[in-house]
Amino acid sequence: MTAHTLTVAGVAVDTRHWIGGERVASTDTFTDVSPIDGAVLGEISRGTPTEADAAVAAAKAAFPGWAATSRAERARLLHAIADGVDKRLEELAIVETTDNGALLRSHRRGVMPRVAHNFRFFADRLLKLEHEDFETRGHTNHVSWDPAGPCVLITPWNAPLMLATWKVAPALAAGNTVVLKPAEWSPLTASLLADIAAEAGLPPGVFNVVQGYGSEIGPALTGNPDVRRISFTGSVPTARRIAASAAANLTPLSLELGGKSPLLVFADADLELAVDLAVEQYDNAGQVCLAATRILVEESVAEEFTRRFVEKATALKQGDPRDEATDIGPTIHPRQLEKIDGFVRRALAAGARAVIGGHRNDGQYYAPTLLTDVAQDSEIVQEEVFGPVLTLQTFSTEEEAVRLANDTRFGLAATLATGDPERAGRVTAQLVAGTVWVNCFFVRDLQAPFGGSRHSGVGREGGTWSFDFYCDLKNTVTAPQGWSQSHG
C-alpha cells in the first residue's frame, strides 16, 4: 500500500482526487470516519479551488473529443462501466456500508445493482433518443440533443454511489464531461468509481472526482464560467448558495432538495399494509429524502394503527449494519446525530409525546421515534429532520387530510393508503408532490421523471427528462425542395 491508499475490509481505496485521468494529491487532508463504530478510515485529499479549477479545465479539454464520440461508442463504454460495477459489487457494498453506515444487505441486493443499472439504462436510452420529424408549411423540423459541456455534479452522503451515478450516467451518455464532488462524509466509493471508469476505457478528463468540503471548493466549481450544467442533491440552504453562484454565468441547474413528505392513511385502507408502509420510513435510519415522515391517519382507525405500528416498529433491530439481521444502522455523523436529537428535544419541550424512542442510543445510533401531540405549525412537522423520527397526526375528513398533507414548504413525495380507487384519484390529483405512491412505497423506475415541487427542488431528471437537462436541445428547420434555392 502507498501513502495515498487506505484499506477498508480488505479493499484498497485511493485517497487522492481523480483529475484528467491521473491521481492528484492535495497538501491538506480531512479525516474519514466510519459511523458504525467511530473508527478512523483514513485521511482523504482535501480539495482547494486549485484542484477544482484543474478538474473543470480537464473536463473542458476532454469535452470536444467526448462530444464527438458516437452514441454507440458512448453507450458501449457506459456498459463497460456497469460491467466493472458488477464485477466489484461486493467490494463497493462493504466499502460504502463502512463509510456511510447503510445496511450491507441493502447495498448488496439493491443499491449496488441499481448503480450498474443506472449506467445500462442511460446507455440504452441514448441509442433510442429521438423525436419524430415534423413539418411546418412544407419545412422539415428536426430535433436533436447536443452535448452541453462540462457538468458539475454535487452528491449527498445518504446513498453516495447510487445517487452519484444517477447523475453521472446520463451526463456522460449525453456527451458531456463530468466533475463529481462527493459528500465529504462518504467519499470512498466515488474514488472506486474513478478506478472502474478508467479500467472501462473512459478517456482521460471525461470523468473527474474532486473531494473536500463544499464550503471550500463549492464556489470554485459552481461559479466557473466553463461549467454548463450543475446538478445538486442536498439541502435547501446549500442549494440557495449554489444557485447564487451559478447565476453569474446563467448556468442551468437541477436541484433535488429536502422533503417533509406525508403518508395518508384512510379508514378504508388495508391497515396492515399501511403499518408496513409507515415502518418502512425508518429505512436507512430515516436518512432518505423521500421518506414519509408525517403520518396522517383517519381518526376512526388511529388508535388501532398506532397499536400495530408500535408492535412492529419496536421489533426492529438496530445495530451494526454489516449484520444481516440488522434493520436500522447508525446516523452518518455526530453533527447529524446532534441535529436529530435537537429536533426531538425541542419537540418534547413544546408538548410532543414520544410513543416510542425519543432518545439516543449508544454511539451514533438514534432510537426509532414516533411523536404525537404535535401542532401543524411546529418545527418538528414543518422542517426536515433526516433521521429515524416520524410524527403522527389525525384527520377526520378527506379535505382535512389533503390540507395537512400540503401544508409545508416542501413537495418531494407523498404516499397514500386507501382501499377506494376513486378516493385515490381525487386525493393524488390534489397532492403537491413530484412522486405519489398509492398503497406502495419507493417503487422507482428510471423511465419516470423525478424531482420536487416548491422547496423540494427545481427541474426533473430520469428518462428523456435527464437528456433534456444535460443537453442543449436544437431544432433544425430545413426548407423544401433541396439546397439550390437562392434568395435574392
Short mmCIF file of N, CA and C in Angstrom, two decimals, residues 152-300:
data_model
loop_
_atom_site.label_atom_id
_atom_site.label_comp_id
_atom_site.label_asym_id
_atom_site.label_seq_id
_atom_site.Cartn_x
_atom_site.Cartn_y
_atom_site.Cartn_z
N VAL A 152 -20.91 19.91 -13.43
CA VAL A 152 -20.54 19.72 -12.03
C VAL A 152 -21.68 19.02 -11.33
N LEU A 153 -21.39 17.89 -10.71
CA LEU A 153 -22.39 17.07 -10.03
C LEU A 153 -22.01 16.99 -8.56
N ILE A 154 -22.88 17.47 -7.71
CA ILE A 154 -22.61 17.52 -6.26
C ILE A 154 -23.61 16.60 -5.58
N THR A 155 -23.10 15.59 -4.89
CA THR A 155 -23.95 14.49 -4.44
C THR A 155 -23.92 14.32 -2.93
N PRO A 156 -24.96 13.69 -2.35
CA PRO A 156 -25.11 13.60 -0.90
C PRO A 156 -24.48 12.33 -0.32
N TRP A 157 -24.59 12.23 1.01
CA TRP A 157 -23.92 11.14 1.73
C TRP A 157 -24.84 9.96 2.05
N ASN A 158 -26.14 10.09 1.83
CA ASN A 158 -27.04 9.04 2.31
C ASN A 158 -27.10 7.83 1.38
N ALA A 159 -26.86 8.02 0.09
CA ALA A 159 -26.76 6.90 -0.86
C ALA A 159 -25.70 7.31 -1.88
N PRO A 160 -24.46 7.39 -1.46
CA PRO A 160 -23.42 8.09 -2.22
C PRO A 160 -23.25 7.65 -3.66
N LEU A 161 -23.02 6.36 -3.89
CA LEU A 161 -22.71 5.93 -5.25
C LEU A 161 -23.95 5.86 -6.12
N MET A 162 -25.05 5.41 -5.58
CA MET A 162 -26.27 5.31 -6.38
C MET A 162 -26.73 6.69 -6.85
N LEU A 163 -26.74 7.67 -5.93
CA LEU A 163 -27.19 9.00 -6.31
C LEU A 163 -26.17 9.72 -7.18
N ALA A 164 -24.88 9.39 -7.02
CA ALA A 164 -23.88 9.97 -7.92
C ALA A 164 -24.07 9.45 -9.34
N THR A 165 -24.23 8.16 -9.49
CA THR A 165 -24.34 7.59 -10.84
C THR A 165 -25.69 7.90 -11.49
N TRP A 166 -26.68 8.21 -10.68
CA TRP A 166 -27.96 8.70 -11.21
C TRP A 166 -27.74 9.99 -12.00
N LYS A 167 -26.70 10.75 -11.66
CA LYS A 167 -26.36 11.97 -12.38
C LYS A 167 -25.25 11.72 -13.41
N VAL A 168 -24.20 10.98 -12.98
CA VAL A 168 -23.05 10.76 -13.85
C VAL A 168 -23.44 10.04 -15.13
N ALA A 169 -24.26 9.00 -15.02
CA ALA A 169 -24.59 8.18 -16.19
C ALA A 169 -25.27 8.98 -17.30
N PRO A 170 -26.35 9.73 -17.02
CA PRO A 170 -26.96 10.49 -18.11
C PRO A 170 -26.09 11.63 -18.62
N ALA A 171 -25.31 12.25 -17.71
CA ALA A 171 -24.42 13.33 -18.17
C ALA A 171 -23.40 12.81 -19.16
N LEU A 172 -22.78 11.66 -18.86
CA LEU A 172 -21.82 11.07 -19.78
C LEU A 172 -22.50 10.58 -21.06
N ALA A 173 -23.65 9.94 -20.91
CA ALA A 173 -24.38 9.45 -22.08
C ALA A 173 -24.70 10.59 -23.03
N ALA A 174 -25.02 11.75 -22.48
CA ALA A 174 -25.39 12.90 -23.30
C ALA A 174 -24.20 13.49 -24.06
N GLY A 175 -22.99 13.04 -23.74
CA GLY A 175 -21.81 13.56 -24.41
C GLY A 175 -21.10 14.65 -23.64
N ASN A 176 -21.48 14.81 -22.38
CA ASN A 176 -20.83 15.81 -21.53
C ASN A 176 -19.67 15.20 -20.76
N THR A 177 -18.80 16.06 -20.28
CA THR A 177 -17.76 15.63 -19.35
C THR A 177 -18.18 16.03 -17.94
N VAL A 178 -17.59 15.38 -16.92
CA VAL A 178 -18.14 15.47 -15.57
C VAL A 178 -17.05 15.77 -14.56
N VAL A 179 -17.40 16.64 -13.60
CA VAL A 179 -16.64 16.80 -12.36
C VAL A 179 -17.59 16.42 -11.23
N LEU A 180 -17.27 15.34 -10.55
CA LEU A 180 -18.09 14.87 -9.44
C LEU A 180 -17.48 15.33 -8.12
N LYS A 181 -18.31 15.96 -7.30
CA LYS A 181 -17.89 16.34 -5.95
C LYS A 181 -18.73 15.52 -4.98
N PRO A 182 -18.17 14.43 -4.41
CA PRO A 182 -18.93 13.62 -3.45
C PRO A 182 -18.98 14.29 -2.08
N ALA A 183 -19.94 13.87 -1.26
CA ALA A 183 -20.05 14.40 0.10
C ALA A 183 -18.82 14.02 0.91
N GLU A 184 -18.34 14.94 1.72
CA GLU A 184 -17.13 14.68 2.49
C GLU A 184 -17.33 13.63 3.58
N TRP A 185 -18.58 13.35 3.96
CA TRP A 185 -18.82 12.33 4.98
C TRP A 185 -18.83 10.92 4.39
N SER A 186 -18.82 10.79 3.08
CA SER A 186 -18.87 9.44 2.47
C SER A 186 -18.22 9.47 1.08
N PRO A 187 -16.90 9.71 1.01
CA PRO A 187 -16.26 9.93 -0.29
C PRO A 187 -15.70 8.69 -0.98
N LEU A 188 -15.67 7.54 -0.31
CA LEU A 188 -14.80 6.46 -0.77
C LEU A 188 -15.25 5.79 -2.06
N THR A 189 -16.54 5.53 -2.23
CA THR A 189 -16.95 4.80 -3.44
C THR A 189 -16.84 5.67 -4.69
N ALA A 190 -16.83 6.99 -4.55
CA ALA A 190 -16.58 7.85 -5.72
C ALA A 190 -15.17 7.62 -6.24
N SER A 191 -14.22 7.41 -5.34
CA SER A 191 -12.84 7.11 -5.75
C SER A 191 -12.77 5.76 -6.46
N LEU A 192 -13.50 4.78 -5.95
CA LEU A 192 -13.54 3.47 -6.61
C LEU A 192 -14.20 3.56 -7.99
N LEU A 193 -15.20 4.42 -8.12
CA LEU A 193 -15.85 4.60 -9.42
C LEU A 193 -14.87 5.17 -10.43
N ALA A 194 -13.98 6.05 -10.00
CA ALA A 194 -12.96 6.58 -10.91
C ALA A 194 -12.08 5.45 -11.43
N ASP A 195 -11.69 4.52 -10.55
CA ASP A 195 -10.90 3.37 -10.98
C ASP A 195 -11.66 2.54 -12.01
N ILE A 196 -12.94 2.30 -11.72
CA ILE A 196 -13.76 1.47 -12.61
C ILE A 196 -13.92 2.12 -13.97
N ALA A 197 -14.15 3.44 -13.99
CA ALA A 197 -14.32 4.16 -15.26
C ALA A 197 -13.04 4.12 -16.08
N ALA A 198 -11.91 4.27 -15.40
CA ALA A 198 -10.63 4.22 -16.12
C ALA A 198 -10.38 2.83 -16.69
N GLU A 199 -10.65 1.80 -15.90
CA GLU A 199 -10.48 0.42 -16.37
C GLU A 199 -11.40 0.11 -17.54
N ALA A 200 -12.56 0.76 -17.57
CA ALA A 200 -13.51 0.54 -18.67
C ALA A 200 -13.07 1.20 -19.97
N GLY A 201 -12.10 2.12 -19.88
CA GLY A 201 -11.59 2.78 -21.07
C GLY A 201 -12.10 4.18 -21.30
N LEU A 202 -12.74 4.77 -20.29
CA LEU A 202 -13.21 6.15 -20.45
C LEU A 202 -12.01 7.07 -20.64
N PRO A 203 -12.03 7.93 -21.65
CA PRO A 203 -10.86 8.79 -21.93
C PRO A 203 -10.55 9.72 -20.76
N PRO A 204 -9.28 10.07 -20.58
CA PRO A 204 -8.88 10.98 -19.51
C PRO A 204 -9.62 12.31 -19.59
N GLY A 205 -10.05 12.80 -18.43
CA GLY A 205 -10.72 14.09 -18.36
C GLY A 205 -12.21 14.03 -18.55
N VAL A 206 -12.72 12.91 -19.04
CA VAL A 206 -14.17 12.80 -19.25
C VAL A 206 -14.89 12.70 -17.90
N PHE A 207 -14.27 12.00 -16.96
CA PHE A 207 -14.83 11.86 -15.62
C PHE A 207 -13.76 12.23 -14.60
N ASN A 208 -14.09 13.18 -13.73
CA ASN A 208 -13.16 13.67 -12.72
C ASN A 208 -13.83 13.67 -11.35
N VAL A 209 -13.04 13.46 -10.31
CA VAL A 209 -13.55 13.46 -8.94
C VAL A 209 -12.70 14.40 -8.10
N VAL A 210 -13.37 15.36 -7.44
CA VAL A 210 -12.69 16.27 -6.53
C VAL A 210 -13.33 16.13 -5.16
N GLN A 211 -12.52 15.80 -4.16
CA GLN A 211 -13.00 15.59 -2.80
C GLN A 211 -12.76 16.83 -1.96
N GLY A 212 -13.53 16.95 -0.88
CA GLY A 212 -13.30 18.07 0.02
C GLY A 212 -14.59 18.67 0.54
N TYR A 213 -14.45 19.79 1.21
CA TYR A 213 -15.58 20.46 1.82
C TYR A 213 -16.25 21.40 0.83
N GLY A 214 -17.57 21.34 0.80
CA GLY A 214 -18.31 22.18 -0.13
C GLY A 214 -18.05 23.65 0.07
N SER A 215 -17.88 24.06 1.34
CA SER A 215 -17.64 25.48 1.62
C SER A 215 -16.31 25.96 1.05
N GLU A 216 -15.37 25.03 0.84
CA GLU A 216 -14.03 25.40 0.37
C GLU A 216 -13.87 25.29 -1.15
N ILE A 217 -14.52 24.31 -1.76
CA ILE A 217 -14.35 24.14 -3.21
C ILE A 217 -15.63 24.34 -4.00
N GLY A 218 -16.76 24.38 -3.29
CA GLY A 218 -18.03 24.53 -3.99
C GLY A 218 -18.11 25.77 -4.87
N PRO A 219 -17.79 26.96 -4.35
CA PRO A 219 -17.89 28.17 -5.19
C PRO A 219 -17.00 28.12 -6.43
N ALA A 220 -15.82 27.50 -6.31
CA ALA A 220 -14.93 27.41 -7.47
C ALA A 220 -15.53 26.52 -8.55
N LEU A 221 -16.28 25.51 -8.13
CA LEU A 221 -16.92 24.62 -9.10
C LEU A 221 -18.17 25.24 -9.70
N THR A 222 -19.05 25.76 -8.84
CA THR A 222 -20.35 26.23 -9.33
C THR A 222 -20.28 27.60 -9.98
N GLY A 223 -19.20 28.36 -9.68
CA GLY A 223 -19.07 29.69 -10.28
C GLY A 223 -18.16 29.72 -11.48
N ASN A 224 -17.64 28.58 -11.89
CA ASN A 224 -16.72 28.54 -13.03
C ASN A 224 -17.49 28.77 -14.34
N PRO A 225 -17.09 29.73 -15.15
CA PRO A 225 -17.84 30.03 -16.39
C PRO A 225 -17.77 28.92 -17.43
N ASP A 226 -16.84 27.98 -17.28
CA ASP A 226 -16.74 26.89 -18.25
C ASP A 226 -17.71 25.74 -17.93
N VAL A 227 -18.35 25.81 -16.78
CA VAL A 227 -19.32 24.77 -16.40
C VAL A 227 -20.67 25.10 -17.02
N ARG A 228 -21.26 24.11 -17.70
CA ARG A 228 -22.51 24.36 -18.41
C ARG A 228 -23.73 23.70 -17.79
N ARG A 229 -23.55 22.83 -16.83
CA ARG A 229 -24.67 22.25 -16.09
C ARG A 229 -24.22 21.98 -14.66
N ILE A 230 -25.13 22.21 -13.71
CA ILE A 230 -24.89 21.86 -12.31
C ILE A 230 -26.09 21.05 -11.82
N SER A 231 -25.81 19.89 -11.26
CA SER A 231 -26.87 19.09 -10.64
C SER A 231 -26.48 18.85 -9.19
N PHE A 232 -27.41 19.12 -8.29
CA PHE A 232 -27.14 19.05 -6.85
C PHE A 232 -28.27 18.33 -6.14
N THR A 233 -27.90 17.45 -5.22
CA THR A 233 -28.84 16.84 -4.30
C THR A 233 -28.39 17.16 -2.89
N GLY A 234 -29.27 17.78 -2.11
CA GLY A 234 -28.89 18.16 -0.76
C GLY A 234 -29.90 19.11 -0.14
N SER A 235 -29.41 20.00 0.70
CA SER A 235 -30.29 20.85 1.49
C SER A 235 -30.69 22.12 0.75
N VAL A 236 -31.76 22.74 1.22
CA VAL A 236 -32.25 23.98 0.64
C VAL A 236 -31.25 25.13 0.84
N PRO A 237 -30.68 25.31 2.04
CA PRO A 237 -29.71 26.42 2.19
C PRO A 237 -28.51 26.30 1.26
N THR A 238 -27.98 25.08 1.09
CA THR A 238 -26.86 24.90 0.17
C THR A 238 -27.28 25.18 -1.26
N ALA A 239 -28.49 24.74 -1.63
CA ALA A 239 -28.99 24.99 -2.98
C ALA A 239 -29.08 26.48 -3.28
N ARG A 240 -29.47 27.26 -2.29
CA ARG A 240 -29.55 28.71 -2.50
C ARG A 240 -28.17 29.28 -2.82
N ARG A 241 -27.15 28.80 -2.10
CA ARG A 241 -25.80 29.29 -2.35
C ARG A 241 -25.31 28.87 -3.74
N ILE A 242 -25.62 27.64 -4.13
CA ILE A 242 -25.22 27.16 -5.45
C ILE A 242 -25.92 27.97 -6.54
N ALA A 243 -27.21 28.22 -6.36
CA ALA A 243 -27.97 28.97 -7.36
C ALA A 243 -27.42 30.39 -7.50
N ALA A 244 -27.06 31.00 -6.38
CA ALA A 244 -26.49 32.35 -6.44
C ALA A 244 -25.15 32.35 -7.17
N SER A 245 -24.35 31.32 -6.92
CA SER A 245 -23.05 31.22 -7.58
C SER A 245 -23.21 30.99 -9.07
N ALA A 246 -24.17 30.15 -9.44
CA ALA A 246 -24.38 29.82 -10.85
C ALA A 246 -25.02 30.96 -11.63
N ALA A 247 -25.71 31.85 -10.92
CA ALA A 247 -26.47 32.91 -11.59
C ALA A 247 -25.60 33.82 -12.42
N ALA A 248 -24.36 34.07 -11.98
CA ALA A 248 -23.48 34.99 -12.71
C ALA A 248 -23.23 34.52 -14.14
N ASN A 249 -23.21 33.20 -14.33
CA ASN A 249 -22.96 32.63 -15.66
C ASN A 249 -24.21 32.04 -16.30
N LEU A 250 -25.36 32.24 -15.65
CA LEU A 250 -26.63 31.67 -16.12
C LEU A 250 -26.48 30.16 -16.38
N THR A 251 -25.77 29.48 -15.50
CA THR A 251 -25.58 28.04 -15.65
C THR A 251 -26.85 27.31 -15.24
N PRO A 252 -27.41 26.49 -16.12
CA PRO A 252 -28.64 25.76 -15.78
C PRO A 252 -28.43 24.82 -14.60
N LEU A 253 -29.47 24.72 -13.75
CA LEU A 253 -29.40 23.95 -12.52
C LEU A 253 -30.48 22.88 -12.48
N SER A 254 -30.16 21.76 -11.86
CA SER A 254 -31.15 20.78 -11.46
C SER A 254 -30.94 20.54 -9.98
N LEU A 255 -31.97 20.76 -9.17
CA LEU A 255 -31.84 20.71 -7.73
C LEU A 255 -32.86 19.72 -7.14
N GLU A 256 -32.35 18.71 -6.46
CA GLU A 256 -33.24 17.78 -5.73
C GLU A 256 -32.96 17.98 -4.26
N LEU A 257 -33.95 18.55 -3.55
CA LEU A 257 -33.69 19.06 -2.21
C LEU A 257 -34.47 18.29 -1.15
N GLY A 258 -34.79 18.95 -0.08
CA GLY A 258 -35.37 18.26 1.07
C GLY A 258 -36.81 17.84 0.86
N GLY A 259 -37.29 17.11 1.84
CA GLY A 259 -38.68 16.66 1.82
C GLY A 259 -39.25 16.59 3.22
N LYS A 260 -40.54 16.71 3.31
CA LYS A 260 -41.27 16.51 4.57
C LYS A 260 -42.57 15.81 4.17
N SER A 261 -42.40 14.65 3.57
CA SER A 261 -43.49 14.01 2.84
C SER A 261 -44.52 13.38 3.78
N PRO A 262 -45.79 13.37 3.36
CA PRO A 262 -46.84 12.77 4.17
C PRO A 262 -47.15 11.33 3.75
N LEU A 263 -47.65 10.56 4.71
CA LEU A 263 -48.27 9.26 4.47
C LEU A 263 -49.70 9.38 4.96
N LEU A 264 -50.66 9.35 4.03
CA LEU A 264 -52.07 9.48 4.37
C LEU A 264 -52.69 8.10 4.50
N VAL A 265 -53.26 7.81 5.66
CA VAL A 265 -53.88 6.50 5.92
C VAL A 265 -55.36 6.72 6.17
N PHE A 266 -56.18 6.25 5.22
CA PHE A 266 -57.63 6.38 5.36
C PHE A 266 -58.21 5.14 6.03
N ALA A 267 -59.38 5.30 6.60
CA ALA A 267 -60.01 4.20 7.34
C ALA A 267 -60.31 3.01 6.45
N ASP A 268 -60.45 3.23 5.15
CA ASP A 268 -60.76 2.13 4.24
C ASP A 268 -59.51 1.41 3.75
N ALA A 269 -58.34 1.79 4.26
CA ALA A 269 -57.08 1.18 3.82
C ALA A 269 -56.90 -0.20 4.43
N ASP A 270 -56.06 -1.01 3.79
CA ASP A 270 -55.57 -2.25 4.40
C ASP A 270 -54.63 -1.80 5.52
N LEU A 271 -55.08 -1.92 6.77
CA LEU A 271 -54.34 -1.35 7.88
C LEU A 271 -52.97 -2.00 8.07
N GLU A 272 -52.88 -3.30 7.80
CA GLU A 272 -51.59 -3.97 7.94
C GLU A 272 -50.60 -3.44 6.91
N LEU A 273 -51.08 -3.22 5.69
CA LEU A 273 -50.24 -2.62 4.65
C LEU A 273 -49.82 -1.22 5.05
N ALA A 274 -50.75 -0.44 5.57
CA ALA A 274 -50.45 0.94 5.96
C ALA A 274 -49.38 0.97 7.05
N VAL A 275 -49.47 0.05 8.01
CA VAL A 275 -48.47 -0.01 9.07
C VAL A 275 -47.12 -0.39 8.49
N ASP A 276 -47.09 -1.35 7.59
CA ASP A 276 -45.83 -1.73 6.95
C ASP A 276 -45.21 -0.56 6.21
N LEU A 277 -46.04 0.22 5.50
CA LEU A 277 -45.54 1.39 4.79
C LEU A 277 -44.95 2.40 5.77
N ALA A 278 -45.61 2.59 6.90
CA ALA A 278 -45.15 3.56 7.88
C ALA A 278 -43.82 3.13 8.51
N VAL A 279 -43.71 1.87 8.88
CA VAL A 279 -42.48 1.38 9.50
C VAL A 279 -41.33 1.42 8.50
N GLU A 280 -41.63 1.27 7.22
CA GLU A 280 -40.60 1.31 6.18
C GLU A 280 -39.92 2.68 6.12
N GLN A 281 -40.55 3.70 6.67
CA GLN A 281 -39.95 5.04 6.63
C GLN A 281 -38.71 5.16 7.51
N TYR A 282 -38.44 4.15 8.34
CA TYR A 282 -37.21 4.13 9.12
C TYR A 282 -36.02 3.59 8.32
N ASP A 283 -36.25 3.23 7.07
CA ASP A 283 -35.18 2.71 6.23
C ASP A 283 -33.99 3.66 6.21
N ASN A 284 -32.78 3.09 6.21
CA ASN A 284 -31.54 3.87 6.20
C ASN A 284 -31.49 4.87 7.36
N ALA A 285 -32.01 4.42 8.52
CA ALA A 285 -32.04 5.25 9.72
C ALA A 285 -32.76 6.58 9.47
N GLY A 286 -33.77 6.54 8.57
CA GLY A 286 -34.54 7.74 8.27
C GLY A 286 -33.83 8.74 7.40
N GLN A 287 -32.64 8.39 6.90
CA GLN A 287 -31.85 9.32 6.11
C GLN A 287 -32.17 9.14 4.62
N VAL A 288 -33.43 9.39 4.30
CA VAL A 288 -33.95 9.23 2.94
C VAL A 288 -34.78 10.46 2.62
N CYS A 289 -34.44 11.14 1.54
CA CYS A 289 -35.14 12.39 1.22
C CYS A 289 -36.62 12.16 0.95
N LEU A 290 -36.96 10.99 0.42
CA LEU A 290 -38.33 10.69 0.04
C LEU A 290 -39.18 10.19 1.20
N ALA A 291 -38.60 9.97 2.36
CA ALA A 291 -39.31 9.35 3.47
C ALA A 291 -40.58 10.12 3.84
N ALA A 292 -41.64 9.37 4.06
CA ALA A 292 -42.92 9.95 4.51
C ALA A 292 -42.87 10.07 6.03
N THR A 293 -42.31 11.16 6.49
CA THR A 293 -42.07 11.33 7.92
C THR A 293 -43.29 11.87 8.67
N ARG A 294 -44.27 12.37 7.94
CA ARG A 294 -45.50 12.86 8.57
C ARG A 294 -46.62 11.85 8.30
N ILE A 295 -47.00 11.10 9.33
CA ILE A 295 -48.05 10.09 9.18
C ILE A 295 -49.38 10.74 9.56
N LEU A 296 -50.30 10.75 8.63
CA LEU A 296 -51.63 11.33 8.83
C LEU A 296 -52.65 10.20 8.76
N VAL A 297 -53.37 9.96 9.86
CA VAL A 297 -54.25 8.80 9.98
C VAL A 297 -55.67 9.26 10.29
N GLU A 298 -56.64 8.67 9.62
CA GLU A 298 -58.04 8.99 9.89
C GLU A 298 -58.38 8.62 11.33
N GLU A 299 -59.09 9.52 12.01
CA GLU A 299 -59.32 9.39 13.45
C GLU A 299 -59.89 8.04 13.86
N SER A 300 -60.81 7.50 13.07
CA SER A 300 -61.51 6.28 13.47
C SER A 300 -60.60 5.06 13.55
#
